[in-house]
Coordinates of C-alpha atoms in Angstrom, one line a residue:
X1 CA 145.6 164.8 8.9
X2 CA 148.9 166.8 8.5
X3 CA 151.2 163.5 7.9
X4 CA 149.6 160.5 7.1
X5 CA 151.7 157.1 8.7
X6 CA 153.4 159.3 11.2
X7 CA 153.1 159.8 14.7
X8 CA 152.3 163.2 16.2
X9 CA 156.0 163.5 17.1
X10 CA 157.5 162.6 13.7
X11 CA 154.7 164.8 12.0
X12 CA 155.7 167.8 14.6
X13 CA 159.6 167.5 13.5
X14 CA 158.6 167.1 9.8
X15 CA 156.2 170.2 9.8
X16 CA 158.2 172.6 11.7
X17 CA 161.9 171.9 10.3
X18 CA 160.7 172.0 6.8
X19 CA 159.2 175.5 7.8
X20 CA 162.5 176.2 9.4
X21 CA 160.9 177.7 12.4
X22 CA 163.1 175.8 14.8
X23 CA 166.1 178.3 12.9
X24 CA 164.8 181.5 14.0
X25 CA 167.1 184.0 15.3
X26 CA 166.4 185.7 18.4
X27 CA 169.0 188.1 18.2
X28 CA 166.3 190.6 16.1
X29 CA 162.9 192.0 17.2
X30 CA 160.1 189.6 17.9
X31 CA 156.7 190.3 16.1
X32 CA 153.6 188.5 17.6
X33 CA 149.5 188.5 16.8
X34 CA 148.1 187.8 20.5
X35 CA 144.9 186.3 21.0
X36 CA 142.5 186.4 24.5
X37 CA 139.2 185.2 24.9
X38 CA 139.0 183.2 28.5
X39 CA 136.3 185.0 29.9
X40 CA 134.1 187.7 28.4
X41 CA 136.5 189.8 26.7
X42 CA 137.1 189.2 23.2
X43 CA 140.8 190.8 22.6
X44 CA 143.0 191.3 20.1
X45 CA 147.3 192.5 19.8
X46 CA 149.6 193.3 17.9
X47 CA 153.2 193.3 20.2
X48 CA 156.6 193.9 19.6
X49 CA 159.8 193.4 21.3
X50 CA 163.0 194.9 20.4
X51 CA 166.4 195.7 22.2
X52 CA 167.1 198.9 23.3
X53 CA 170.4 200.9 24.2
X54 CA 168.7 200.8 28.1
X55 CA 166.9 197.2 27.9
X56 CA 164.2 195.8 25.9
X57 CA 161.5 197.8 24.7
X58 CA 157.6 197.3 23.6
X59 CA 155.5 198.6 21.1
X60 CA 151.8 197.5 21.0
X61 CA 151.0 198.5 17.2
X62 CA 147.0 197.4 18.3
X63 CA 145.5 196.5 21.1
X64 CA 141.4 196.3 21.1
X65 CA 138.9 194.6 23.6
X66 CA 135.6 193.9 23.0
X67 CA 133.2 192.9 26.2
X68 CA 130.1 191.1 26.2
X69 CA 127.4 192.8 27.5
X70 CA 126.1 190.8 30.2
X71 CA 124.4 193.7 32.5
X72 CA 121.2 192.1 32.2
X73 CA 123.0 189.2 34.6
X74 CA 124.6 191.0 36.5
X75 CA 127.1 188.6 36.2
X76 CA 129.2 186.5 33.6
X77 CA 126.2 184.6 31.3
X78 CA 129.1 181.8 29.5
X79 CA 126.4 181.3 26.0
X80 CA 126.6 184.8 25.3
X81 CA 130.1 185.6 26.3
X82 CA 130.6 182.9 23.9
X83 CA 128.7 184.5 21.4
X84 CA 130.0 187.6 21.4
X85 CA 134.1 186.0 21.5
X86 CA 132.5 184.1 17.7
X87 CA 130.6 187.5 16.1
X88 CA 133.7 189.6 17.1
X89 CA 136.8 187.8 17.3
X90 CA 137.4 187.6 13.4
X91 CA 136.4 191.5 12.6
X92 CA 139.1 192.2 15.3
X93 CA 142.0 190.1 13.7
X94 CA 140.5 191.5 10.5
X95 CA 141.1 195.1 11.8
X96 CA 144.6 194.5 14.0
X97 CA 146.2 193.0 10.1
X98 CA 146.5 196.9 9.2
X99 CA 148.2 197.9 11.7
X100 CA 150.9 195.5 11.3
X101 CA 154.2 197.1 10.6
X102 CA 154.7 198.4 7.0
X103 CA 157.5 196.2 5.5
X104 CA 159.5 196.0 2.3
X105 CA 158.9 192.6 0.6
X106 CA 161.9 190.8 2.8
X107 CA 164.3 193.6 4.2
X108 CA 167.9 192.4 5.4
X109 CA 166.5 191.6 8.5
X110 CA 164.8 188.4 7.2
X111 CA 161.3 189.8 8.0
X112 CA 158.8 188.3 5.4
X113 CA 155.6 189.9 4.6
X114 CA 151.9 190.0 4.0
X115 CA 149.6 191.6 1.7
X116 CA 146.3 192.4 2.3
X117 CA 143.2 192.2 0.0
X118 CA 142.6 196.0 0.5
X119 CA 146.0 197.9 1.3
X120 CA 148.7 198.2 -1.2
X121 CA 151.8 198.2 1.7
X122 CA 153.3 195.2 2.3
X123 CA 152.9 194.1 6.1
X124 CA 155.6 192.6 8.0
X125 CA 154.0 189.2 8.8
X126 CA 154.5 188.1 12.7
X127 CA 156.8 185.6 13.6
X128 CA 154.3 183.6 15.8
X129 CA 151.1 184.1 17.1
X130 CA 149.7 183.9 20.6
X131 CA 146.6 182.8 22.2
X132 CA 145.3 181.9 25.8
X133 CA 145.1 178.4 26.3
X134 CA 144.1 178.7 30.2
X135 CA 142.4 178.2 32.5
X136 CA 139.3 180.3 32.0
X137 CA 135.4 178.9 30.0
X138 CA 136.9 176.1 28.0
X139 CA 134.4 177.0 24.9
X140 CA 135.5 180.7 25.1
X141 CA 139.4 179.8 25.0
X142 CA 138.5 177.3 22.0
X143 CA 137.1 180.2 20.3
X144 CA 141.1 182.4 20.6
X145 CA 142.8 179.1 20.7
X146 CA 141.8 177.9 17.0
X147 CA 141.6 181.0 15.5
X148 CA 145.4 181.5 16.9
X149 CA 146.1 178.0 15.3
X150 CA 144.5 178.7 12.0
X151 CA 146.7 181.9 11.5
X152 CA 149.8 179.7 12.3
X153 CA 148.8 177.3 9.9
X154 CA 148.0 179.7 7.1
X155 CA 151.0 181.8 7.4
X156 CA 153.2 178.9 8.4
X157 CA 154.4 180.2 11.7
X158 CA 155.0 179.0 14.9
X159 CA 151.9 179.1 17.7
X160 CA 152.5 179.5 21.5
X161 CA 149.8 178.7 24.1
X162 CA 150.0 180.8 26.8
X163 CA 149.4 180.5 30.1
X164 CA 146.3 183.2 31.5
X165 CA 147.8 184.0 34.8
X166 CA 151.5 183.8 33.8
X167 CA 150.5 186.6 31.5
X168 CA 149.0 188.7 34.2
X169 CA 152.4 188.6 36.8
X170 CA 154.4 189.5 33.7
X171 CA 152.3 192.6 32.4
X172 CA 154.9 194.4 34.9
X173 CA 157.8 194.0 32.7
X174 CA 155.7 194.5 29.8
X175 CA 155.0 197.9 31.3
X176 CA 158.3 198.9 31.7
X177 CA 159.5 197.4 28.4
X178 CA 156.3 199.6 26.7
X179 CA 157.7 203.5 29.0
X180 CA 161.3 202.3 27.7
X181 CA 160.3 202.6 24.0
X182 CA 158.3 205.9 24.4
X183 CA 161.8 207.4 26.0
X184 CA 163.6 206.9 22.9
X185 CA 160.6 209.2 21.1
X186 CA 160.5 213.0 21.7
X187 CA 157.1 212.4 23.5
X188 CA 157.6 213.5 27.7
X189 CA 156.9 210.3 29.6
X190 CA 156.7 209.7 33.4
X191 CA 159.6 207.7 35.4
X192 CA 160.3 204.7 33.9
X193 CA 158.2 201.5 35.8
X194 CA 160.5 199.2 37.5
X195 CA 160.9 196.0 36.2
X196 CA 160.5 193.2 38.1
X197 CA 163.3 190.9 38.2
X198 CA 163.2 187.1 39.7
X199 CA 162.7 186.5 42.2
X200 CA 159.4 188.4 42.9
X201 CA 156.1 187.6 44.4
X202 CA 153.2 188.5 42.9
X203 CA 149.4 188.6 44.2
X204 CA 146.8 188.0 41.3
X205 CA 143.3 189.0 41.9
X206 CA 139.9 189.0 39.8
X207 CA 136.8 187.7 39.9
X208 CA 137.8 184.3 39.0
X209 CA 141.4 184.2 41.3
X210 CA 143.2 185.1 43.9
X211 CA 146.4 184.0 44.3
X212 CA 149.8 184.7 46.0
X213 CA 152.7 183.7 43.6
X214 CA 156.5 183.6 44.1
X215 CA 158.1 183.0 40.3
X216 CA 161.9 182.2 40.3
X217 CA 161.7 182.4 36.5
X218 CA 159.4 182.6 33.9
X219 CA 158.0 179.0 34.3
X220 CA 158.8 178.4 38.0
X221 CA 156.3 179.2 40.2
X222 CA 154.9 178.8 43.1
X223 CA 152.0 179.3 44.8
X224 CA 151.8 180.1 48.6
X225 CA 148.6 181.1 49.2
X226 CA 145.2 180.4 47.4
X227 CA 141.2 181.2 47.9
X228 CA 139.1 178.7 50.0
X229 CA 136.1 179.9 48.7
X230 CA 135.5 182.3 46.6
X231 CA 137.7 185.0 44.6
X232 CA 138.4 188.6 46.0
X233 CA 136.9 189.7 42.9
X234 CA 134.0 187.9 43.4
X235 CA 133.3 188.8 46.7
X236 CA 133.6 192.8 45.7
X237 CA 131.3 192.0 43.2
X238 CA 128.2 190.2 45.3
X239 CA 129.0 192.9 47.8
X240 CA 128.5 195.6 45.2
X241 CA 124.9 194.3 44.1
X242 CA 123.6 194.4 47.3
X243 CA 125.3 197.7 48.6
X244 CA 124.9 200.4 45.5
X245 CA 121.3 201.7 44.9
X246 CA 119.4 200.0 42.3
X247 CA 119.6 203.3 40.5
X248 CA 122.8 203.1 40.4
X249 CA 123.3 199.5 39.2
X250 CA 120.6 199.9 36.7
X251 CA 122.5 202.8 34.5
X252 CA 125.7 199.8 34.4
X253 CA 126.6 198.8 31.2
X254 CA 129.2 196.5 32.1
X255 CA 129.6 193.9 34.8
X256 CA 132.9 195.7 36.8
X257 CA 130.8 195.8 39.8
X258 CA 134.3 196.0 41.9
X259 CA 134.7 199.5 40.5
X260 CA 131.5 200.7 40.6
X261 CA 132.0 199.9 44.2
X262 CA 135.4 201.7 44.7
X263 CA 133.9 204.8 43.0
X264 CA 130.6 204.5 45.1
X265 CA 133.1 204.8 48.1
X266 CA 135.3 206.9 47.1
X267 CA 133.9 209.5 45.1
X268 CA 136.7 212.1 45.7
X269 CA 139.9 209.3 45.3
X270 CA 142.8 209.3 47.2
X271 CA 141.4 212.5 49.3
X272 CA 138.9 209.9 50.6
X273 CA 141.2 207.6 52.4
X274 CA 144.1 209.6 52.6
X275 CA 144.2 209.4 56.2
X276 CA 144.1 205.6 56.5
X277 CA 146.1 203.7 59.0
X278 CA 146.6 200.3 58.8
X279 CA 147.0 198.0 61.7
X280 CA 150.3 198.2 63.7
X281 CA 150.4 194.4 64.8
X282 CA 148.6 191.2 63.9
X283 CA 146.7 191.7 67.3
X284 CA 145.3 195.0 66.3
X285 CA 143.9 193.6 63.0
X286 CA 141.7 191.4 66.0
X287 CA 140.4 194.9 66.7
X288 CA 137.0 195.4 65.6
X289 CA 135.9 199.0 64.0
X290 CA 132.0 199.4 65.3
X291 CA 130.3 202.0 63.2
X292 CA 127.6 204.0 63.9
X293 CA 125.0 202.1 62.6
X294 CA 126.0 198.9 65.0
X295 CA 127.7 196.8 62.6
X296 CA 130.8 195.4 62.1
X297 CA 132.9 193.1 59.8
X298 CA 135.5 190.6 60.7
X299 CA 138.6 190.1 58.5
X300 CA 138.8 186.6 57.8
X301 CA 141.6 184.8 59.1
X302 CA 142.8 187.4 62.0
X303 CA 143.4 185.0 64.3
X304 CA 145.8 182.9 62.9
X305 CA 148.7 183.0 60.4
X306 CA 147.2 180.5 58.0
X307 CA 148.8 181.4 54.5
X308 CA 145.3 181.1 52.7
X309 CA 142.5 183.4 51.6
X310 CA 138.9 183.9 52.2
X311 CA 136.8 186.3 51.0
X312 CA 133.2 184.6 51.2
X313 CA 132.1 185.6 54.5
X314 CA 132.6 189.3 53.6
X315 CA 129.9 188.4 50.8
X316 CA 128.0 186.8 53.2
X317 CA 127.5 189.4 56.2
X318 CA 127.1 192.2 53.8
X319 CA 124.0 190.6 51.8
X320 CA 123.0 189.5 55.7
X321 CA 122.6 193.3 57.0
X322 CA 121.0 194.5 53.8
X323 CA 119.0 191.9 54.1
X324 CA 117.6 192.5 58.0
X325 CA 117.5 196.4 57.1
X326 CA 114.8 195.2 53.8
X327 CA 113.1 193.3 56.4
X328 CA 112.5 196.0 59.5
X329 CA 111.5 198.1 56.5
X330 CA 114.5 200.6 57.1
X331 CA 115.6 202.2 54.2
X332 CA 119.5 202.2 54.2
X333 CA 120.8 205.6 54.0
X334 CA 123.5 206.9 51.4
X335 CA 125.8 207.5 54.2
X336 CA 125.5 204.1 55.7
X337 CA 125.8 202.6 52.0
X338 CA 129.2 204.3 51.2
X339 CA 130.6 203.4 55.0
X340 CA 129.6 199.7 54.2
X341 CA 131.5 199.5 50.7
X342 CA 134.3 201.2 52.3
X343 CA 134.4 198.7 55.0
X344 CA 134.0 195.5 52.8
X345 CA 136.8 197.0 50.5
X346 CA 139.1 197.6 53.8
X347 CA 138.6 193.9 55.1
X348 CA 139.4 192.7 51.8
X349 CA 142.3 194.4 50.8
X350 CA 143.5 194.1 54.5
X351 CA 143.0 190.3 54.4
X352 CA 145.1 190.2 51.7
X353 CA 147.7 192.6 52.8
X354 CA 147.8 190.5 56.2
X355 CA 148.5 187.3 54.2
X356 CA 151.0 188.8 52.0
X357 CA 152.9 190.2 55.1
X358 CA 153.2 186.7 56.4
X359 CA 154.1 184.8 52.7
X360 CA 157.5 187.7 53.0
X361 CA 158.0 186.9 56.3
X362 CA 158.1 183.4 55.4
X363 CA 160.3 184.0 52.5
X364 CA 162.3 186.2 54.4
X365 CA 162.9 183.3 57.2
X366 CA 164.0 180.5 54.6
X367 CA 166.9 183.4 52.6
X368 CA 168.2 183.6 56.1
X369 CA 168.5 179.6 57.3
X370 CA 170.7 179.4 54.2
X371 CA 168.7 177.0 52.6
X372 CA 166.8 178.9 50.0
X373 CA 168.5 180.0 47.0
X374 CA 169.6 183.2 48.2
X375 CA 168.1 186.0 46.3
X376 CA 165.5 188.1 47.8
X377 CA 162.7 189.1 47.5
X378 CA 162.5 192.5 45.9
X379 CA 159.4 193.4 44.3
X380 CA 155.5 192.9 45.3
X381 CA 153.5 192.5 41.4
X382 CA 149.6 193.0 41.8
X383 CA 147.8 192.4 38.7
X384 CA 144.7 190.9 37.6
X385 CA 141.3 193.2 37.4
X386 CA 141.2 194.0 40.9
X387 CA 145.1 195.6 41.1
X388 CA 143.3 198.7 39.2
X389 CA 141.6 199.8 42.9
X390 CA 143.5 202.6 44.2
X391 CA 142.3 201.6 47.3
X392 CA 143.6 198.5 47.3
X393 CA 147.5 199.7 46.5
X394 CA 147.8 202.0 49.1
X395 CA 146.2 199.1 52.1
X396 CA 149.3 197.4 50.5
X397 CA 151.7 199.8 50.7
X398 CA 151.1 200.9 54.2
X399 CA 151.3 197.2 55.4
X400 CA 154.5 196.6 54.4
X401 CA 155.6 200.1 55.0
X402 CA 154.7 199.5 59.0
X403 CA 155.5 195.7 59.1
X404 CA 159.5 196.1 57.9
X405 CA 158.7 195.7 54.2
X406 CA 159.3 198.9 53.4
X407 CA 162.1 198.0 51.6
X408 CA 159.6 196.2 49.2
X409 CA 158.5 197.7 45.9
X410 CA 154.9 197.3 44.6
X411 CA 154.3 197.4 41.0
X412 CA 150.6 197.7 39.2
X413 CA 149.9 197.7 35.4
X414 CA 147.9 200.4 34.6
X415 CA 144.5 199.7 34.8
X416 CA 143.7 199.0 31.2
X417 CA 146.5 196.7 31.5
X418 CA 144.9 194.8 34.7
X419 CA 141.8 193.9 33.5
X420 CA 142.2 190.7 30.5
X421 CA 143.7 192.0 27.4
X422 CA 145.8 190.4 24.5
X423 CA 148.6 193.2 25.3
X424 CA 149.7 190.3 27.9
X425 CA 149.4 187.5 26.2
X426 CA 151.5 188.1 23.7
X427 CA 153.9 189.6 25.6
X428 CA 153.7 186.2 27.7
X429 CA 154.1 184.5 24.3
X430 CA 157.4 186.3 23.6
X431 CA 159.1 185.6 26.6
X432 CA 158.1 182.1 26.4
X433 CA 159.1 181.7 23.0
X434 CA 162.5 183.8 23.3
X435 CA 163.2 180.8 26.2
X436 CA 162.5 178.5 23.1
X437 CA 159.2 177.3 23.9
X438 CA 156.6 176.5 21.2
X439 CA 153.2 174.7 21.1
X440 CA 151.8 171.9 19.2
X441 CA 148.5 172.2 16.9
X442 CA 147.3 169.2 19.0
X443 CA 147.4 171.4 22.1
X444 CA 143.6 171.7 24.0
X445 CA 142.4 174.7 26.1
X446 CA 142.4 174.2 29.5
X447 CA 139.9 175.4 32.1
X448 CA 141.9 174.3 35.1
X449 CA 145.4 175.0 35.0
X450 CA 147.7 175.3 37.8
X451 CA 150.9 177.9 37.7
X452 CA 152.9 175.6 40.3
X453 CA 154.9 173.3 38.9
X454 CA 154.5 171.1 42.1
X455 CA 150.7 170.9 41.6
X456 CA 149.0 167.4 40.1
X457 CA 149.1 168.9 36.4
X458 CA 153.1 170.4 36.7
X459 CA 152.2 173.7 36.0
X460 CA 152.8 175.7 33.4
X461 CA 155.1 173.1 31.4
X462 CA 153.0 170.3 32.6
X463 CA 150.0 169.7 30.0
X464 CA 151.2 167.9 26.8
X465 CA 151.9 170.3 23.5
X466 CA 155.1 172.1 24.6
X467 CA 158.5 171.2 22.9
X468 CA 161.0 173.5 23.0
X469 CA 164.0 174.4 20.5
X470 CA 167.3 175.2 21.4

C-alpha cells in the first residue's frame, strides 16, 4: 500500500503534490508514452504537442503496432490476442525509450530526463503516460493499463486513462496538428487537414462499434444513433468469409476481412465506382437494385427514419445465397462474387449515410427552434477501422452533397491512423490532461464504457479514478 492509515483520497493528494505534478505548466510542449492494447493490437507511441506560429503541432517520435495473428480463426481468438499484447508489449516500450527526444540533463524548459542502460544521450523523460482503459477485452486492456501505471510509478509521473473511442473522433485533430508540424520543415506536404472544431459529429465504425456521435467538447458527447445488432465492421467481415474464394482467404495473414473485401470489389479503386449515384430521396433508397443473377439486398431501415443502425441482416442474406448456390451445386462465379461484395458494401455504407443524413437534419432542426446552443454543425469525423474504405467516403460524401449537406465537411485519418494505434491515445491523453484531467492508480479497465454522458455509467468522466487539477 502506497500510504498506510490513509484513505485513497488523502493518499492521492499526498502522492501527487509531493511529486508536484499538480504544478505543471501547460504553457510548454507536452511529452506523452501512449499505450493500446484493447483488442488485438499491441501498440506503442511516443507523441508530442507543441504550439505553433499557425496552431498546435504534433510530432509522433514512435509509433509501432504489433497484431496477433489470429488467421487461423478467422476471427478475434481473446487467449492469444492476450498472449501476444504480454510477449510484445514490453520489447515495444523497450524499443519506443530510444526514440525519446535527446535532452540535456534539465534544460530551461524544466524538462527532466532519462538515461538508458545502453545509450549514452540523455532522454527527455515524458511528462505523463497514456493507456486505454476502455471499453475493449478487459484482460487485454489490463495488459496496457498496468504497464502504463508501472511507468508512472517508476518515473513519478502522472498517468491518464483514456477513453478508446474518444481517441478515435479526435485522431482528426491529431492529423492536422501532425501536417501542421511537417509545414514548418522544408519537406513538401499536401493541404493542411482541417481540424475539427466543436461542435462536430462523428461516425465511429469497426468491428466492434458503430456509432453516430455529436461532441460539444472534448468530454461531452452524445450519442444519437447506435447498432442493434451487430457492428458495420462485423457485418463486412462475416460477409467477406463467405463471398471471397477460399483461395483467396487462405493466403490472409491478418484478420482485416473488410479490406480484403473492398479490394476484392474494387480492384481498380476509385475507377471502379466512379460513376456511383446515390439515391435522390428517402423513397428511392426503397428502390430495390435486381441483378442479373436474381438477387437483391434490402438496406435496413429504409422505411422509416428510425435514428439507429443495423447491419446483421446484410450478414445474414449474404451467407443465405452462398449458402442455396453450395446447395444446387452451382459454383458462384467471379463476376457474381465481386457484384455481391459490391452490393453488401453499398447497403452498408448507404445505411449509414441514410442515418447520418437524418441525425444533421435533426441537428439542423433543434439550431433553428432556438433552443440548441447555437453553433452548427460543421464537420462530419469518420474514424475507426472501417473509415479507411474509400468506398465508404465517397457513399458519404455524395449523400450529403444531394441531400443539402453539401455544406458539410468530412474528415478521415489516414488509414494507418483508422485502424487502433497508440498515435491516438496519447494524443487523447494530451488533450485530456491539458483540460487538467488525471487518473488514479486505483483506476480498473473497462470493457463497457459509454461516451455519453447521459448513459447509466456518465460517460467518459463517469467511472471513478478521474480528479482533475486546476
Amino acid at each position: 500500500m502506497l500510504c498506510p492509515g490513509l484513505s485513497a483520497a488523502a493518499c492521492r493528494k499526498t502522492f501527487y503534490t509531493s511529486t508536484k505534478w499538480s504544478l505543471f505548466p501547460r504553457s510548454r510542449g507536452l511529452l506523452t508514452l501512449a499505450i493500446e492494447t484493447s483488442c488485438d493490437d499491441t501498440s506503442v507511441a511516443i507523441v508530442e504537442k507543441s504550439l505553433g506560429p499557425s496552431g498546435p503541432t504534433a510530432k509522433a517520435h514512435f509509433l509501432e503496432n504489433i497484431t496477433a495473428d489470429l488467421s487461423t480463426y478467422r476471427g478475434v481468438h481473446p487467449m492469444l490476442a492476450l498472449e501476444s499484447h504480454q510477449e510484445n508489449l514490453a520489447k515495444l516500450v523497450n524499443k519506443a525509450l530510444s526514440y525519446l527526444p535527446a535532452s540535456s540533463e534539465e534544460d530551461n524548459s524544466g524538462h527532466k530526463t532519462i538515461h538508458l542502460s545502453d545509450d549514452s544521450t540523455p532522454r527527455r523523460k515524458p511528462d505523463f503516460v497514456s493507456a486505454t482503459r476502455g471499453p475493449g477485452m478487459r484482460s487485454n486492456l489490463f495488459v496496457g493499463l498496468d504497464t502504463g501505471k508501472a511507468l508512472s510509478v517508476a518515473w513519478q509521473i502522472p498517468f491518464v486513462g483514456v477513453h478508446h473511442m474518444q481517441a478515435h473522433l479526435l485522431t482528426p485533430r491529431l492529423v492536422s496538428s501532425l501536417a501542421r508540424d511537417e509545414k514548418n520543415t522544408d519537406t513538401p506536404v499536401s493541404p493542411e487537414p482541417v481540424t475539427p472544431e466543436f461542435p462536430f459529429l462523428s461516425i465511429l465504425v469497426s468491428g466492434g462499434h458503430s456509432i453516430l456521435v455529436k461532441s460539444s467538447s472534448i468530454t461531452d458527447h452524445e450519442i444519437m444513433a447506435s447498432t442493434a445488432d451487430i457492428a458495420i465492421g462485423d457485418s463486412l467481415d462475416k460477409a467477406a468469409r463467405e463471398i471471397l474464394p477460399d483461395s483467396l482467404l487462405q493466403t490472409a495473414n491478418n484478420t482485416m476481412y473488410g479490406k480484403m473485401l473492398e479490394q476484392f470489389a474494387f480492384p481498380n479503386g476509385s475507377i471502379d465506382y466512379a460513376d456511383y449515384r446515390p439515391p435522390m430521396t428517402r423513397g428511392e433508397e426503397l428502390i430495390k437494385r435486381e441483378t442479373p443473377w436474381g438477387w437483391s439486398l434490402t438496406t435496413p431501415f429504409a422505411k422509416t427514419r428510425q435514428l439507429q443502425f443495423s447491419f446483421s441482416s446484410i450478414a445474414t442474406t449474404v451467407t443465405k445465397l452462398v449458402s442455396l448456390k453450395n446447395k444446387a451445386s452451382e459454383n458462384m462465379t467471379h463476376a457474381e462474387r465481386v457484384a455481391l461484395a459490391r452490393e453488401s458494401m453499398r447497403v452498408c455504407f448507404e445505411h449509414l449515410a441514410s442515418r447520418t443524413v437524418i441525425a444533421l437534419q435533426a441537428v439542423q432542426q433543434l439550431e433553428g427552434t432556438g433552443t440548441g446552443t447555437g453553433d452548427e454543425v460543421k464537420t462530419l469525423v469518420v474514424s475507426g477501422g472501417v473509415a479507411a474504405n474509400r468506398f465508404l467516403m465517397t457513399v458519404l460524401r455524395s449523400f450529403l452533397d444531394v441531400r443539402g449537406f453539401g455544406h458539410v465537411a468530412i474528415i478521415a485519418p489516414p488509414p494507418s491512423l483508422c485502424t487502433d494505434n497508440a498515435a491516438m491515445i496519447g494524443w487523447a491523453g494530451i488533450e485530456m490532461f491539458e483540460a487538467g484531467w488525471r487518473s488514479d492508480l486505483c483506476g480498473r479497465a473497462l470493457r463497457k464504457w459509454s461516451l455519453d454522458s447521459r448513459a447509466d455509467d456518465g460517460g467518459i468522466l463517469g467511472p471513478a479514478g478521474w480528479y482533475q487539477v486546476n
